[in-house]
């Protein structure tokens, strides 16, 4: 920096800061009208290497352009793309924007293809950026049953208040052919054996044993008890009496089946317009193909609590190093697959004036797994959850405040 003895004591700190700016390639220019213009010069250290080695590539010797011709020597091209893609002056741009920015300074054969491949292999962007494509997997029709109560659907309605007999859920059982349903009151504390006994008592004695049961992956339906023949009766205990009744029932079933096929075909045509046919090859992390649109994955031991079968719309093709795995320790996920966000600071506050009242909101900065995001939250909710932020200054939070905005709207 040199000797600063000639600098006055009051200007010593400002002089040191000006020297630090000069070391960062920041220049100050006098405009002549008592003003100062700040100029920041950011240059790439790879330009000199490109200029020195571009004639080592025989393909570039034939080309004379105003841009720097980057030779295919060593990792020079990859270094340029890495600097452009991961530097502080750019935030992981897309392949198109990155190509238009680089082509102003550099050129090499197959430049656009190399940039597209480089951007597509970024592991962070593959995890964070949304895929702007139709979801994979066409709609699959379920086989239409041949007779009533041969194929049924099961599901639950939960979250209900307790009844007098302490029931807090409803078990819904629907016949897929006739759409007739049974609604059975149950408790959430029932085990798989309790559900099976109730099903035999209320359904089997009326309709017999079904050929197939369609349900979700709830623990009530994945138990081995449902797969065993213990406690079931033989199929066909319900008998039809009289040829006329049989003939009428058969005609009704045929009519229902035809209408179900029409509805399935219409629904499939609507759904497939918004989907795309996609398949994955069994190998690497894919262990087995389940049906036409589901795959079983080889999950690490840390994720053994997760069901290994996924629909194809939930899977994306990974480009790059197949051994690149995000460590599970860095992602703090609870048992119910949720994570906790930490409040960093409150940045702003606004009051929306309605016709009869005022609604106050605060802009909150959250942090979770080294990722920050900002959201607007109700001030009353934040006061109840984080009262210590509002203790010292009344309604105004104690943390950083960027300003107060008043927004007037008409409440119609």
mmCIF file of C-alpha atoms in Angstrom:
data_model
loop_
_atom_site.group_PDB
_atom_site.id
_atom_site.type_symbol
_atom_site.label_atom_id
_atom_site.label_comp_id
_atom_site.label_asym_id
_atom_site.label_seq_id
_atom_site.Cartn_x
_atom_site.Cartn_y
_atom_site.Cartn_z
ATOM 1 C CA UNK A 1 0.000 0.000 0.000
ATOM 2 C CA UNK A 2 2.921 2.347 0.630
ATOM 3 C CA UNK A 3 3.557 5.023 3.262
ATOM 4 C CA UNK A 4 0.447 6.799 4.578
ATOM 5 C CA UNK A 5 2.163 9.300 6.882
ATOM 6 C CA UNK A 6 1.227 12.185 4.588
ATOM 7 C CA UNK A 7 -2.491 11.338 4.880
ATOM 8 C CA UNK A 8 -4.527 13.233 7.436
ATOM 9 C CA UNK A 9 -5.852 11.266 10.418
ATOM 10 C CA UNK A 10 -9.489 11.874 9.489
ATOM 11 C CA UNK A 11 -8.994 10.538 5.940
ATOM 12 C CA UNK A 12 -6.860 7.502 6.808
ATOM 13 C CA UNK A 13 -9.714 4.964 6.899
ATOM 14 C CA UNK A 14 -11.174 6.236 3.615
ATOM 15 C CA UNK A 15 -7.740 6.002 1.966
ATOM 16 C CA UNK A 16 -7.357 2.368 3.063
ATOM 17 C CA UNK A 17 -10.760 1.519 1.593
ATOM 18 C CA UNK A 18 -9.835 3.153 -1.720
ATOM 19 C CA UNK A 19 -6.640 1.056 -1.853
ATOM 20 C CA UNK A 20 -8.697 -2.104 -1.214
ATOM 21 C CA UNK A 21 -11.063 -1.212 -4.052
ATOM 22 C CA UNK A 22 -8.088 -0.679 -6.350
ATOM 23 C CA UNK A 23 -6.793 -4.157 -5.556
ATOM 24 C CA UNK A 24 -10.206 -5.523 -6.610
ATOM 25 C CA UNK A 25 -9.898 -3.824 -10.051
ATOM 26 C CA UNK A 26 -12.372 -1.071 -9.045
ATOM 27 C CA UNK A 27 -11.561 2.344 -10.496
ATOM 28 C CA UNK A 28 -12.876 5.783 -9.434
ATOM 29 C CA UNK A 29 -13.174 8.496 -12.106
ATOM 30 C CA UNK A 30 -13.877 12.190 -11.558
ATOM 31 C CA UNK A 31 -16.812 13.357 -13.685
ATOM 32 C CA UNK A 32 -15.852 17.043 -13.431
ATOM 33 C CA UNK A 33 -19.144 18.142 -11.858
ATOM 34 C CA UNK A 34 -18.227 17.134 -8.297
ATOM 35 C CA UNK A 35 -19.249 13.526 -8.994
ATOM 36 C CA UNK A 36 -17.473 10.158 -8.986
ATOM 37 C CA UNK A 37 -18.017 7.216 -11.342
ATOM 38 C CA UNK A 38 -17.212 3.728 -10.023
ATOM 39 C CA UNK A 39 -15.968 1.250 -12.640
ATOM 40 C CA UNK A 40 -15.543 -2.435 -11.875
ATOM 41 C CA UNK A 41 -13.328 -4.437 -14.236
ATOM 42 C CA UNK A 42 -13.845 -8.216 -14.135
ATOM 43 C CA UNK A 43 -11.626 -10.137 -16.525
ATOM 44 C CA UNK A 44 -11.187 -13.855 -17.066
ATOM 45 C CA UNK A 45 -7.779 -15.380 -16.504
ATOM 46 C CA UNK A 46 -8.445 -17.903 -19.277
ATOM 47 C CA UNK A 47 -8.346 -15.366 -22.097
ATOM 48 C CA UNK A 48 -4.548 -15.250 -22.115
ATOM 49 C CA UNK A 49 -4.327 -19.055 -22.183
ATOM 50 C CA UNK A 50 -6.814 -19.238 -25.071
ATOM 51 C CA UNK A 51 -4.868 -16.638 -27.020
ATOM 52 C CA UNK A 52 -1.614 -18.499 -26.476
ATOM 53 C CA UNK A 53 -2.819 -22.046 -27.287
ATOM 54 C CA UNK A 54 -5.482 -21.555 -29.953
ATOM 55 C CA UNK A 55 -3.045 -22.273 -32.778
ATOM 56 C CA UNK A 56 -2.251 -25.722 -31.361
ATOM 57 C CA UNK A 57 -5.591 -26.983 -32.713
ATOM 58 C CA UNK A 58 -5.327 -27.707 -36.477
ATOM 59 C CA UNK A 59 -9.057 -27.043 -36.989
ATOM 60 C CA UNK A 60 -8.745 -23.499 -35.680
ATOM 61 C CA UNK A 61 -5.853 -22.535 -37.893
ATOM 62 C CA UNK A 62 -8.213 -22.437 -40.887
ATOM 63 C CA UNK A 63 -10.709 -20.138 -39.164
ATOM 64 C CA UNK A 64 -10.239 -16.385 -38.760
ATOM 65 C CA UNK A 65 -12.941 -14.650 -36.745
ATOM 66 C CA UNK A 66 -13.256 -11.772 -34.317
ATOM 67 C CA UNK A 67 -13.948 -14.240 -31.487
ATOM 68 C CA UNK A 68 -11.391 -16.278 -29.608
ATOM 69 C CA UNK A 69 -11.098 -19.764 -31.104
ATOM 70 C CA UNK A 70 -10.783 -22.177 -28.206
ATOM 71 C CA UNK A 71 -8.587 -25.204 -29.011
ATOM 72 C CA UNK A 72 -9.560 -28.730 -28.048
ATOM 73 C CA UNK A 73 -6.542 -29.062 -25.783
ATOM 74 C CA UNK A 74 -6.716 -30.348 -22.227
ATOM 75 C CA UNK A 75 -9.643 -29.147 -20.101
ATOM 76 C CA UNK A 76 -9.654 -25.607 -21.511
ATOM 77 C CA UNK A 77 -13.177 -25.704 -22.949
ATOM 78 C CA UNK A 78 -14.569 -27.271 -19.796
ATOM 79 C CA UNK A 79 -12.862 -24.619 -17.666
ATOM 80 C CA UNK A 80 -14.481 -21.844 -19.700
ATOM 81 C CA UNK A 81 -17.936 -23.379 -19.348
ATOM 82 C CA UNK A 82 -17.399 -23.973 -15.622
ATOM 83 C CA UNK A 83 -16.357 -20.367 -15.057
ATOM 84 C CA UNK A 84 -19.335 -19.069 -17.019
ATOM 85 C CA UNK A 85 -21.800 -21.417 -15.328
ATOM 86 C CA UNK A 86 -20.679 -21.381 -11.686
ATOM 87 C CA UNK A 87 -19.105 -17.960 -11.201
ATOM 88 C CA UNK A 88 -20.588 -15.349 -8.884
ATOM 89 C CA UNK A 89 -21.644 -13.203 -11.842
ATOM 90 C CA UNK A 90 -24.040 -15.879 -13.173
ATOM 91 C CA UNK A 91 -26.607 -18.070 -11.454
ATOM 92 C CA UNK A 92 -26.607 -21.386 -13.350
ATOM 93 C CA UNK A 93 -28.088 -20.073 -16.623
ATOM 94 C CA UNK A 94 -29.860 -22.288 -19.124
ATOM 95 C CA UNK A 95 -28.098 -23.735 -22.129
ATOM 96 C CA UNK A 96 -29.564 -21.177 -24.566
ATOM 97 C CA UNK A 97 -28.584 -18.120 -22.530
ATOM 98 C CA UNK A 98 -25.170 -19.533 -21.752
ATOM 99 C CA UNK A 99 -24.540 -20.231 -25.438
ATOM 100 C CA UNK A 100 -25.513 -16.689 -26.491
ATOM 101 C CA UNK A 101 -23.262 -15.204 -23.801
ATOM 102 C CA UNK A 102 -20.232 -17.346 -24.637
ATOM 103 C CA UNK A 103 -20.495 -17.024 -28.424
ATOM 104 C CA UNK A 104 -19.776 -13.301 -28.127
ATOM 105 C CA UNK A 105 -16.230 -14.097 -26.955
ATOM 106 C CA UNK A 106 -15.435 -17.698 -27.859
ATOM 107 C CA UNK A 107 -15.966 -20.237 -30.601
ATOM 108 C CA UNK A 108 -15.166 -23.896 -31.109
ATOM 109 C CA UNK A 109 -16.546 -26.722 -33.192
ATOM 110 C CA UNK A 110 -19.701 -28.225 -31.615
ATOM 111 C CA UNK A 111 -19.924 -25.420 -29.086
ATOM 112 C CA UNK A 112 -23.728 -25.424 -28.732
ATOM 113 C CA UNK A 113 -23.886 -29.183 -28.217
ATOM 114 C CA UNK A 114 -21.110 -29.127 -25.616
ATOM 115 C CA UNK A 115 -22.839 -26.358 -23.671
ATOM 116 C CA UNK A 116 -26.188 -28.181 -23.720
ATOM 117 C CA UNK A 117 -24.523 -31.372 -22.442
ATOM 118 C CA UNK A 118 -22.625 -29.489 -19.745
ATOM 119 C CA UNK A 119 -25.740 -27.713 -18.448
ATOM 120 C CA UNK A 120 -27.832 -30.910 -18.515
ATOM 121 C CA UNK A 121 -25.273 -32.721 -16.312
ATOM 122 C CA UNK A 122 -25.384 -30.187 -13.469
ATOM 123 C CA UNK A 123 -26.496 -32.196 -10.388
ATOM 124 C CA UNK A 124 -27.876 -29.159 -8.546
ATOM 125 C CA UNK A 125 -30.077 -28.060 -11.437
ATOM 126 C CA UNK A 126 -31.367 -31.593 -11.966
ATOM 127 C CA UNK A 127 -32.559 -31.657 -8.349
ATOM 128 C CA UNK A 128 -33.890 -28.104 -8.039
ATOM 129 C CA UNK A 129 -35.101 -26.877 -11.430
ATOM 130 C CA UNK A 130 -38.571 -27.932 -12.538
ATOM 131 C CA UNK A 131 -38.966 -30.064 -15.638
ATOM 132 C CA UNK A 132 -41.048 -28.202 -18.240
ATOM 133 C CA UNK A 133 -42.290 -31.333 -19.983
ATOM 134 C CA UNK A 134 -45.370 -33.466 -19.933
ATOM 135 C CA UNK A 135 -45.340 -36.040 -17.104
ATOM 136 C CA UNK A 136 -44.329 -39.524 -18.141
ATOM 137 C CA UNK A 137 -46.585 -42.539 -18.233
ATOM 138 C CA UNK A 138 -49.815 -42.946 -20.159
ATOM 139 C CA UNK A 139 -53.065 -43.658 -18.375
ATOM 140 C CA UNK A 140 -53.589 -47.378 -17.783
ATOM 141 C CA UNK A 141 -57.114 -48.758 -17.845
ATOM 142 C CA UNK A 142 -58.153 -51.190 -15.121
ATOM 143 C CA UNK A 143 -59.740 -54.373 -16.358
ATOM 144 C CA UNK A 144 -63.518 -54.207 -16.199
ATOM 145 C CA UNK A 145 -64.918 -56.865 -13.826
ATOM 146 C CA UNK A 146 -67.135 -59.585 -15.229
ATOM 147 C CA UNK A 147 -69.599 -59.666 -12.341
ATOM 148 C CA UNK A 148 -70.658 -57.478 -9.441
ATOM 149 C CA UNK A 149 -68.520 -57.491 -6.315
ATOM 150 C CA UNK A 150 -65.713 -59.410 -8.026
ATOM 151 C CA UNK A 151 -63.477 -56.317 -7.910
ATOM 152 C CA UNK A 152 -63.774 -53.629 -5.250
ATOM 153 C CA UNK A 153 -62.108 -50.389 -4.148
ATOM 154 C CA UNK A 154 -61.262 -49.547 -0.554
ATOM 155 C CA UNK A 155 -60.374 -46.239 1.075
ATOM 156 C CA UNK A 156 -60.876 -44.261 4.287
ATOM 157 C CA UNK A 157 -62.428 -40.955 5.313
ATOM 158 C CA UNK A 158 -60.401 -39.825 8.310
ATOM 159 C CA UNK A 159 -60.132 -36.773 10.523
ATOM 160 C CA UNK A 160 -63.741 -36.956 11.746
ATOM 161 C CA UNK A 161 -64.852 -36.132 15.303
ATOM 162 C CA UNK A 162 -65.477 -39.037 17.639
ATOM 163 C CA UNK A 163 -68.975 -40.469 17.728
ATOM 164 C CA UNK A 164 -70.741 -41.785 20.803
ATOM 165 C CA UNK A 165 -69.222 -45.216 20.172
ATOM 166 C CA UNK A 166 -65.737 -43.675 19.668
ATOM 167 C CA UNK A 167 -65.709 -44.120 15.886
ATOM 168 C CA UNK A 168 -63.597 -41.459 14.117
ATOM 169 C CA UNK A 169 -63.259 -42.791 10.546
ATOM 170 C CA UNK A 170 -65.377 -44.251 7.753
ATOM 171 C CA UNK A 171 -64.257 -47.256 5.721
ATOM 172 C CA UNK A 172 -65.618 -46.922 2.174
ATOM 173 C CA UNK A 173 -65.948 -50.114 0.097
ATOM 174 C CA UNK A 174 -67.170 -49.651 -3.490
ATOM 175 C CA UNK A 175 -68.041 -52.245 -6.115
ATOM 176 C CA UNK A 176 -66.241 -51.286 -9.347
ATOM 177 C CA UNK A 177 -68.981 -52.631 -11.598
ATOM 178 C CA UNK A 178 -72.244 -51.414 -10.075
ATOM 179 C CA UNK A 179 -70.716 -48.506 -8.034
ATOM 180 C CA UNK A 180 -72.733 -49.608 -5.013
ATOM 181 C CA UNK A 181 -70.933 -48.855 -1.763
ATOM 182 C CA UNK A 182 -70.822 -49.731 1.930
ATOM 183 C CA UNK A 183 -69.817 -47.148 4.547
ATOM 184 C CA UNK A 184 -68.531 -48.796 7.718
ATOM 185 C CA UNK A 185 -67.689 -46.769 10.868
ATOM 186 C CA UNK A 186 -64.245 -47.719 12.198
ATOM 187 C CA UNK A 187 -61.512 -46.447 14.490
ATOM 188 C CA UNK A 188 -58.026 -45.418 13.434
ATOM 189 C CA UNK A 189 -56.608 -47.764 16.068
ATOM 190 C CA UNK A 190 -57.932 -50.872 14.315
ATOM 191 C CA UNK A 191 -55.384 -53.471 13.222
ATOM 192 C CA UNK A 192 -55.353 -55.407 9.949
ATOM 193 C CA UNK A 193 -57.063 -58.356 11.666
ATOM 194 C CA UNK A 194 -59.843 -56.080 12.921
ATOM 195 C CA UNK A 195 -60.484 -54.772 9.412
ATOM 196 C CA UNK A 196 -60.489 -58.285 7.961
ATOM 197 C CA UNK A 197 -62.985 -59.530 10.579
ATOM 198 C CA UNK A 198 -65.249 -56.557 9.939
ATOM 199 C CA UNK A 199 -65.053 -57.138 6.178
ATOM 200 C CA UNK A 200 -66.094 -60.791 6.560
ATOM 201 C CA UNK A 201 -68.942 -59.814 8.857
ATOM 202 C CA UNK A 202 -70.368 -56.976 6.763
ATOM 203 C CA UNK A 203 -69.363 -57.679 3.138
ATOM 204 C CA UNK A 204 -68.419 -61.303 2.513
ATOM 205 C CA UNK A 205 -71.638 -62.743 3.855
ATOM 206 C CA UNK A 206 -73.593 -60.525 1.427
ATOM 207 C CA UNK A 207 -71.466 -60.525 -1.725
ATOM 208 C CA UNK A 208 -68.882 -63.278 -1.391
ATOM 209 C CA UNK A 209 -65.107 -63.008 -1.700
ATOM 210 C CA UNK A 210 -63.786 -60.638 -4.421
ATOM 211 C CA UNK A 211 -61.218 -61.623 -7.025
ATOM 212 C CA UNK A 212 -59.254 -58.358 -6.635
ATOM 213 C CA UNK A 213 -59.039 -55.462 -4.157
ATOM 214 C CA UNK A 214 -57.754 -52.045 -5.208
ATOM 215 C CA UNK A 215 -56.468 -49.831 -2.397
ATOM 216 C CA UNK A 216 -53.588 -47.553 -1.457
ATOM 217 C CA UNK A 217 -50.422 -48.601 0.342
ATOM 218 C CA UNK A 218 -51.889 -48.224 3.805
ATOM 219 C CA UNK A 219 -50.671 -50.571 6.501
ATOM 220 C CA UNK A 220 -54.230 -51.867 6.912
ATOM 221 C CA UNK A 221 -54.130 -53.403 3.403
ATOM 222 C CA UNK A 222 -50.484 -54.459 3.066
ATOM 223 C CA UNK A 223 -50.577 -57.034 5.860
ATOM 224 C CA UNK A 224 -50.136 -60.694 4.959
ATOM 225 C CA UNK A 225 -53.553 -61.501 6.418
ATOM 226 C CA UNK A 226 -55.240 -60.111 3.298
ATOM 227 C CA UNK A 227 -53.122 -62.343 1.034
ATOM 228 C CA UNK A 228 -53.886 -65.561 2.913
ATOM 229 C CA UNK A 229 -57.040 -67.671 2.477
ATOM 230 C CA UNK A 230 -57.645 -67.846 6.242
ATOM 231 C CA UNK A 231 -61.234 -67.037 7.119
ATOM 232 C CA UNK A 232 -62.446 -66.645 3.511
ATOM 233 C CA UNK A 233 -65.381 -68.491 1.997
ATOM 234 C CA UNK A 234 -65.605 -70.097 -1.404
ATOM 235 C CA UNK A 235 -66.623 -67.916 -4.320
ATOM 236 C CA UNK A 236 -70.144 -68.249 -5.622
ATOM 237 C CA UNK A 237 -72.177 -68.837 -2.494
ATOM 238 C CA UNK A 238 -74.748 -66.340 -3.728
ATOM 239 C CA UNK A 239 -77.150 -68.129 -6.069
ATOM 240 C CA UNK A 240 -79.543 -66.686 -8.613
ATOM 241 C CA UNK A 241 -82.935 -68.382 -8.821
ATOM 242 C CA UNK A 242 -84.920 -68.522 -12.075
ATOM 243 C CA UNK A 243 -83.840 -68.193 -15.726
ATOM 244 C CA UNK A 244 -85.583 -64.848 -16.201
ATOM 245 C CA UNK A 245 -83.709 -63.262 -13.311
ATOM 246 C CA UNK A 246 -80.434 -64.651 -14.649
ATOM 247 C CA UNK A 247 -81.135 -63.283 -18.138
ATOM 248 C CA UNK A 248 -82.011 -59.828 -16.817
ATOM 249 C CA UNK A 249 -78.902 -59.723 -14.643
ATOM 250 C CA UNK A 250 -76.634 -60.726 -17.547
ATOM 251 C CA UNK A 251 -78.105 -58.035 -19.806
ATOM 252 C CA UNK A 252 -77.646 -55.378 -17.127
ATOM 253 C CA UNK A 253 -74.049 -56.432 -16.562
ATOM 254 C CA UNK A 254 -73.278 -56.238 -20.294
ATOM 255 C CA UNK A 255 -74.774 -52.753 -20.470
ATOM 256 C CA UNK A 256 -72.741 -51.596 -17.471
ATOM 257 C CA UNK A 257 -69.541 -53.066 -18.922
ATOM 258 C CA UNK A 258 -70.079 -51.301 -22.253
ATOM 259 C CA UNK A 259 -70.637 -47.955 -20.559
ATOM 260 C CA UNK A 260 -67.571 -48.444 -18.388
ATOM 261 C CA UNK A 261 -65.441 -49.130 -21.477
ATOM 262 C CA UNK A 262 -66.752 -45.969 -23.131
ATOM 263 C CA UNK A 263 -65.986 -43.902 -20.039
ATOM 264 C CA UNK A 264 -62.505 -45.413 -19.746
ATOM 265 C CA UNK A 265 -61.719 -44.731 -23.398
ATOM 266 C CA UNK A 266 -62.870 -41.115 -23.127
ATOM 267 C CA UNK A 267 -60.919 -40.517 -19.931
ATOM 268 C CA UNK A 268 -57.767 -42.112 -21.378
ATOM 269 C CA UNK A 269 -57.892 -39.923 -24.509
ATOM 270 C CA UNK A 270 -58.223 -36.783 -22.370
ATOM 271 C CA UNK A 271 -55.407 -37.798 -20.032
ATOM 272 C CA UNK A 272 -52.924 -39.021 -22.680
ATOM 273 C CA UNK A 273 -53.012 -35.624 -24.414
ATOM 274 C CA UNK A 274 -51.238 -34.218 -21.345
ATOM 275 C CA UNK A 275 -48.803 -37.089 -20.892
ATOM 276 C CA UNK A 276 -45.960 -38.726 -22.802
ATOM 277 C CA UNK A 277 -44.946 -42.332 -23.242
ATOM 278 C CA UNK A 278 -41.752 -42.973 -21.276
ATOM 279 C CA UNK A 279 -39.820 -46.094 -20.334
ATOM 280 C CA UNK A 280 -36.680 -46.863 -18.327
ATOM 281 C CA UNK A 281 -34.326 -49.787 -18.776
ATOM 282 C CA UNK A 282 -33.893 -52.127 -15.832
ATOM 283 C CA UNK A 283 -30.402 -51.649 -14.444
ATOM 284 C CA UNK A 284 -28.344 -49.395 -12.180
ATOM 285 C CA UNK A 285 -30.853 -48.233 -9.550
ATOM 286 C CA UNK A 286 -33.913 -49.788 -11.233
ATOM 287 C CA UNK A 287 -34.410 -53.335 -9.965
ATOM 288 C CA UNK A 288 -37.720 -54.368 -11.505
ATOM 289 C CA UNK A 289 -40.489 -53.050 -13.701
ATOM 290 C CA UNK A 290 -43.907 -53.305 -12.042
ATOM 291 C CA UNK A 291 -46.655 -53.314 -14.631
ATOM 292 C CA UNK A 292 -46.353 -50.711 -17.386
ATOM 293 C CA UNK A 293 -45.907 -47.451 -15.481
ATOM 294 C CA UNK A 294 -44.161 -48.358 -12.196
ATOM 295 C CA UNK A 295 -40.597 -49.296 -11.259
ATOM 296 C CA UNK A 296 -38.983 -50.756 -8.158
ATOM 297 C CA UNK A 297 -35.802 -48.939 -7.104
ATOM 298 C CA UNK A 298 -32.791 -50.090 -5.120
ATOM 299 C CA UNK A 299 -32.921 -47.518 -2.322
ATOM 300 C CA UNK A 300 -30.050 -47.038 0.165
ATOM 301 C CA UNK A 301 -30.449 -48.373 3.718
ATOM 302 C CA UNK A 302 -31.132 -44.868 5.026
ATOM 303 C CA UNK A 303 -34.398 -44.796 3.023
ATOM 304 C CA UNK A 304 -35.666 -48.250 3.923
ATOM 305 C CA UNK A 305 -38.826 -46.730 5.442
ATOM 306 C CA UNK A 306 -39.908 -45.509 1.974
ATOM 307 C CA UNK A 307 -41.837 -47.816 -0.329
ATOM 308 C CA UNK A 308 -39.446 -48.757 -3.191
ATOM 309 C CA UNK A 309 -42.081 -48.748 -5.992
ATOM 310 C CA UNK A 310 -42.602 -45.408 -7.782
ATOM 311 C CA UNK A 311 -44.818 -44.278 -10.627
ATOM 312 C CA UNK A 312 -42.872 -43.310 -13.735
ATOM 313 C CA UNK A 313 -44.078 -39.686 -13.471
ATOM 314 C CA UNK A 314 -42.035 -39.371 -10.242
ATOM 315 C CA UNK A 315 -38.771 -40.458 -11.893
ATOM 316 C CA UNK A 316 -36.350 -38.333 -13.935
ATOM 317 C CA UNK A 317 -33.401 -39.353 -16.038
ATOM 318 C CA UNK A 318 -30.110 -38.455 -14.343
ATOM 319 C CA UNK A 319 -27.230 -37.249 -16.511
ATOM 320 C CA UNK A 320 -23.633 -37.169 -15.400
ATOM 321 C CA UNK A 321 -21.682 -39.259 -12.924
ATOM 322 C CA UNK A 322 -23.903 -42.183 -11.757
ATOM 323 C CA UNK A 323 -21.900 -42.435 -8.521
ATOM 324 C CA UNK A 324 -22.906 -38.884 -7.522
ATOM 325 C CA UNK A 325 -25.240 -39.335 -4.536
ATOM 326 C CA UNK A 326 -26.464 -36.574 -2.254
ATOM 327 C CA UNK A 327 -25.545 -37.554 1.323
ATOM 328 C CA UNK A 328 -28.648 -38.205 3.368
ATOM 329 C CA UNK A 329 -26.989 -36.659 6.451
ATOM 330 C CA UNK A 330 -27.101 -33.204 4.862
ATOM 331 C CA UNK A 331 -30.882 -33.393 4.413
ATOM 332 C CA UNK A 332 -32.518 -33.441 7.822
ATOM 333 C CA UNK A 333 -35.827 -35.194 7.153
ATOM 334 C CA UNK A 334 -38.131 -36.363 9.912
ATOM 335 C CA UNK A 335 -39.969 -39.674 10.012
ATOM 336 C CA UNK A 336 -43.023 -38.199 8.241
ATOM 337 C CA UNK A 337 -40.748 -36.968 5.374
ATOM 338 C CA UNK A 338 -40.956 -33.297 6.398
ATOM 339 C CA UNK A 339 -38.204 -30.833 7.311
ATOM 340 C CA UNK A 340 -37.999 -27.821 9.586
ATOM 341 C CA UNK A 341 -37.283 -24.305 8.365
ATOM 342 C CA UNK A 342 -35.339 -21.812 10.498
ATOM 343 C CA UNK A 343 -36.380 -18.164 10.647
ATOM 344 C CA UNK A 344 -33.388 -15.983 9.815
ATOM 345 C CA UNK A 345 -34.847 -12.479 9.852
ATOM 346 C CA UNK A 346 -37.899 -10.382 9.041
ATOM 347 C CA UNK A 347 -37.108 -8.188 6.060
ATOM 348 C CA UNK A 348 -40.214 -6.125 5.452
ATOM 349 C CA UNK A 349 -43.692 -5.283 6.712
ATOM 350 C CA UNK A 350 -46.785 -4.194 4.857
ATOM 351 C CA UNK A 351 -50.341 -3.235 5.814
ATOM 352 C CA UNK A 352 -53.163 -3.962 3.424
ATOM 353 C CA UNK A 353 -56.099 -1.645 3.990
ATOM 354 C CA UNK A 354 -59.442 -3.260 3.294
ATOM 355 C CA UNK A 355 -62.822 -1.597 3.550
ATOM 356 C CA UNK A 356 -63.451 -2.429 7.186
ATOM 357 C CA UNK A 357 -60.104 -3.592 8.540
ATOM 358 C CA UNK A 358 -56.343 -3.622 8.082
ATOM 359 C CA UNK A 359 -54.293 -6.783 7.538
ATOM 360 C CA UNK A 360 -50.608 -6.678 8.511
ATOM 361 C CA UNK A 361 -48.061 -9.005 6.894
ATOM 362 C CA UNK A 362 -44.316 -9.474 7.316
ATOM 363 C CA UNK A 363 -41.746 -10.703 4.810
ATOM 364 C CA UNK A 364 -39.789 -13.560 6.411
ATOM 365 C CA UNK A 365 -36.447 -15.002 5.354
ATOM 366 C CA UNK A 366 -36.283 -18.771 5.975
ATOM 367 C CA UNK A 367 -33.322 -21.135 5.768
ATOM 368 C CA UNK A 368 -33.382 -24.896 5.419
ATOM 369 C CA UNK A 369 -30.538 -27.196 4.309
ATOM 370 C CA UNK A 370 -28.431 -24.197 3.233
ATOM 371 C CA UNK A 371 -31.266 -22.975 0.989
ATOM 372 C CA UNK A 372 -32.919 -19.612 1.665
ATOM 373 C CA UNK A 373 -36.377 -18.491 0.601
ATOM 374 C CA UNK A 374 -38.636 -15.535 1.398
ATOM 375 C CA UNK A 375 -42.376 -15.657 2.042
ATOM 376 C CA UNK A 376 -45.073 -13.292 3.239
ATOM 377 C CA UNK A 377 -46.700 -14.404 6.485
ATOM 378 C CA UNK A 378 -49.499 -13.010 8.634
ATOM 379 C CA UNK A 379 -48.109 -10.820 11.390
ATOM 380 C CA UNK A 380 -50.453 -12.238 14.030
ATOM 381 C CA UNK A 381 -49.316 -15.765 13.198
ATOM 382 C CA UNK A 382 -45.652 -14.775 13.475
ATOM 383 C CA UNK A 383 -46.321 -13.052 16.811
ATOM 384 C CA UNK A 384 -47.822 -16.219 18.244
ATOM 385 C CA UNK A 385 -44.991 -18.428 16.945
ATOM 386 C CA UNK A 386 -42.052 -16.052 17.534
ATOM 387 C CA UNK A 387 -43.109 -13.589 20.266
ATOM 388 C CA UNK A 388 -39.516 -12.677 21.129
ATOM 389 C CA UNK A 389 -39.171 -10.841 17.812
ATOM 390 C CA UNK A 390 -41.868 -8.337 18.771
ATOM 391 C CA UNK A 391 -41.162 -7.791 22.467
ATOM 392 C CA UNK A 392 -38.680 -4.918 22.359
ATOM 393 C CA UNK A 393 -40.296 -2.707 19.734
ATOM 394 C CA UNK A 394 -44.022 -3.328 20.022
ATOM 395 C CA UNK A 395 -45.547 -4.245 16.679
ATOM 396 C CA UNK A 396 -42.317 -3.745 14.768
ATOM 397 C CA UNK A 397 -40.062 -6.828 14.735
ATOM 398 C CA UNK A 398 -36.693 -6.708 16.400
ATOM 399 C CA UNK A 399 -34.806 -8.079 13.382
ATOM 400 C CA UNK A 400 -33.878 -6.353 10.132
ATOM 401 C CA UNK A 401 -36.662 -4.284 8.581
ATOM 402 C CA UNK A 402 -36.337 -3.033 5.024
ATOM 403 C CA UNK A 403 -39.340 -0.695 5.258
ATOM 404 C CA UNK A 404 -43.069 -0.453 5.755
ATOM 405 C CA UNK A 405 -45.422 -0.564 2.790
ATOM 406 C CA UNK A 406 -49.081 0.451 2.833
ATOM 407 C CA UNK A 407 -51.287 -1.113 0.182
ATOM 408 C CA UNK A 408 -54.842 0.059 -0.261
ATOM 409 C CA UNK A 409 -57.346 -2.240 -1.932
ATOM 410 C CA UNK A 410 -61.105 -2.240 -2.265
ATOM 411 C CA UNK A 411 -62.721 -5.211 -0.577
ATOM 412 C CA UNK A 412 -65.519 -6.123 -2.896
#
